Amino acid sequence: PGMILEAQKQFDIDLQSSIMVGDKITDVEAGISAKVGVNVLLDPKNFKSNKSKYFSVETLKDIMILL
């Protein structure tokens, strides 16, 4: 989660109130490790929901449902 934590310091980001969107599971894992509030995997081929740690959506438009 190094890049996320670096951005947090540089831009004073409240990670707990932030949304991390990634197209790889490693992106989501980084968000979880950095304690980002909401983590979303953009994965049209393997759409599924694991609400305990992250959401998986088919399209960027689907993220609006989460907000």
PDB file of C-alpha atoms in Angstrom:
ATOM      1  CA  PRO A   1       0.000   0.000   0.000  1.00  0.00           C
ATOM      2  CA  GLY A   2       3.026   2.264  -0.265  1.00  0.00           C
ATOM      3  CA  MET A   3       1.712   4.528  -3.022  1.00  0.00           C
ATOM      4  CA  ILE A   4      -1.612   4.952  -1.230  1.00  0.00           C
ATOM      5  CA  LEU A   5       0.074   5.900   2.036  1.00  0.00           C
ATOM      6  CA  GLU A   6       2.426   8.276   0.229  1.00  0.00           C
ATOM      7  CA  ALA A   7      -0.545  10.009  -1.425  1.00  0.00           C
ATOM      8  CA  GLN A   8      -2.286  10.176   1.958  1.00  0.00           C
ATOM      9  CA  LYS A   9       0.629  12.086   3.458  1.00  0.00           C
ATOM     10  CA  GLN A  10       1.217  14.333   0.452  1.00  0.00           C
ATOM     11  CA  PHE A  11      -2.422  15.330  -0.076  1.00  0.00           C
ATOM     12  CA  ASP A  12      -3.797  14.887   3.477  1.00  0.00           C
ATOM     13  CA  ILE A  13      -6.306  12.241   2.370  1.00  0.00           C
ATOM     14  CA  ASP A  14      -8.745  10.746   4.874  1.00  0.00           C
ATOM     15  CA  LEU A  15      -8.411   7.105   3.800  1.00  0.00           C
ATOM     16  CA  GLN A  16     -11.256   5.906   6.021  1.00  0.00           C
ATOM     17  CA  SER A  17     -13.617   8.169   4.030  1.00  0.00           C
ATOM     18  CA  SER A  18     -12.092   7.284   0.654  1.00  0.00           C
ATOM     19  CA  ILE A  19     -12.969   4.853  -2.132  1.00  0.00           C
ATOM     20  CA  MET A  20     -10.284   2.747  -3.811  1.00  0.00           C
ATOM     21  CA  VAL A  21     -11.133   1.441  -7.288  1.00  0.00           C
ATOM     22  CA  GLY A  22      -8.781  -1.019  -8.943  1.00  0.00           C
ATOM     23  CA  ASP A  23      -8.812  -3.436 -11.837  1.00  0.00           C
ATOM     24  CA  LYS A  24      -6.607  -6.034 -10.140  1.00  0.00           C
ATOM     25  CA  ILE A  25      -7.073  -7.888  -6.880  1.00  0.00           C
ATOM     26  CA  THR A  26      -3.689  -6.549  -5.772  1.00  0.00           C
ATOM     27  CA  ASP A  27      -5.110  -3.003  -6.041  1.00  0.00           C
ATOM     28  CA  VAL A  28      -7.943  -3.942  -3.693  1.00  0.00           C
ATOM     29  CA  GLU A  29      -5.574  -5.735  -1.324  1.00  0.00           C
ATOM     30  CA  ALA A  30      -3.442  -2.579  -1.155  1.00  0.00           C
ATOM     31  CA  GLY A  31      -6.527  -0.536  -0.314  1.00  0.00           C
ATOM     32  CA  ILE A  32      -7.531  -2.969   2.410  1.00  0.00           C
ATOM     33  CA  SER A  33      -4.004  -2.932   3.852  1.00  0.00           C
ATOM     34  CA  ALA A  34      -3.992   0.874   3.839  1.00  0.00           C
ATOM     35  CA  LYS A  35      -7.386   0.858   5.611  1.00  0.00           C
ATOM     36  CA  VAL A  36      -9.233   2.617   2.795  1.00  0.00           C
ATOM     37  CA  GLY A  37     -12.917   2.883   3.712  1.00  0.00           C
ATOM     38  CA  VAL A  38     -14.422   1.280   0.584  1.00  0.00           C
ATOM     39  CA  ASN A  39     -12.533  -0.935  -1.843  1.00  0.00           C
ATOM     40  CA  VAL A  40     -13.959  -1.791  -5.258  1.00  0.00           C
ATOM     41  CA  LEU A  41     -12.687  -4.256  -7.844  1.00  0.00           C
ATOM     42  CA  LEU A  42     -13.645  -3.390 -11.422  1.00  0.00           C
ATOM     43  CA  ASP A  43     -13.891  -6.875 -12.869  1.00  0.00           C
ATOM     44  CA  PRO A  44     -16.509  -7.437 -15.588  1.00  0.00           C
ATOM     45  CA  LYS A  45     -15.473 -11.062 -16.164  1.00  0.00           C
ATOM     46  CA  ASN A  46     -15.552 -12.271 -12.576  1.00  0.00           C
ATOM     47  CA  PHE A  47     -18.336 -10.202 -11.057  1.00  0.00           C
ATOM     48  CA  LYS A  48     -18.968 -11.198  -7.464  1.00  0.00           C
ATOM     49  CA  SER A  49     -19.431  -9.497  -4.144  1.00  0.00           C
ATOM     50  CA  ASN A  50     -17.392 -10.087  -1.031  1.00  0.00           C
ATOM     51  CA  LYS A  51     -18.932  -7.471   1.203  1.00  0.00           C
ATOM     52  CA  SER A  52     -16.738  -8.350   4.145  1.00  0.00           C
ATOM     53  CA  LYS A  53     -13.643  -6.843   2.483  1.00  0.00           C
ATOM     54  CA  TYR A  54     -14.483  -5.376  -0.924  1.00  0.00           C
ATOM     55  CA  PHE A  55     -17.106  -4.969  -3.610  1.00  0.00           C
ATOM     56  CA  SER A  56     -16.762  -6.219  -7.160  1.00  0.00           C
ATOM     57  CA  VAL A  57     -18.566  -4.418  -9.982  1.00  0.00           C
ATOM     58  CA  GLU A  58     -18.927  -4.938 -13.711  1.00  0.00           C
ATOM     59  CA  THR A  59     -18.692  -1.294 -14.801  1.00  0.00           C
ATOM     60  CA  LEU A  60     -17.673   2.071 -13.366  1.00  0.00           C
ATOM     61  CA  LYS A  61     -21.338   3.070 -13.521  1.00  0.00           C
ATOM     62  CA  ASP A  62     -22.117   0.286 -11.045  1.00  0.00           C
ATOM     63  CA  ILE A  63     -19.988   2.050  -8.439  1.00  0.00           C
ATOM     64  CA  MET A  64     -22.691   4.729  -8.183  1.00  0.00           C
ATOM     65  CA  ILE A  65     -24.967   2.097  -6.619  1.00  0.00           C
ATOM     66  CA  LEU A  66     -22.517   1.807  -3.718  1.00  0.00           C
ATOM     67  CA  LEU A  67     -22.482   5.533  -2.989  1.00  0.00           C
TER      68      LEU A  67
END
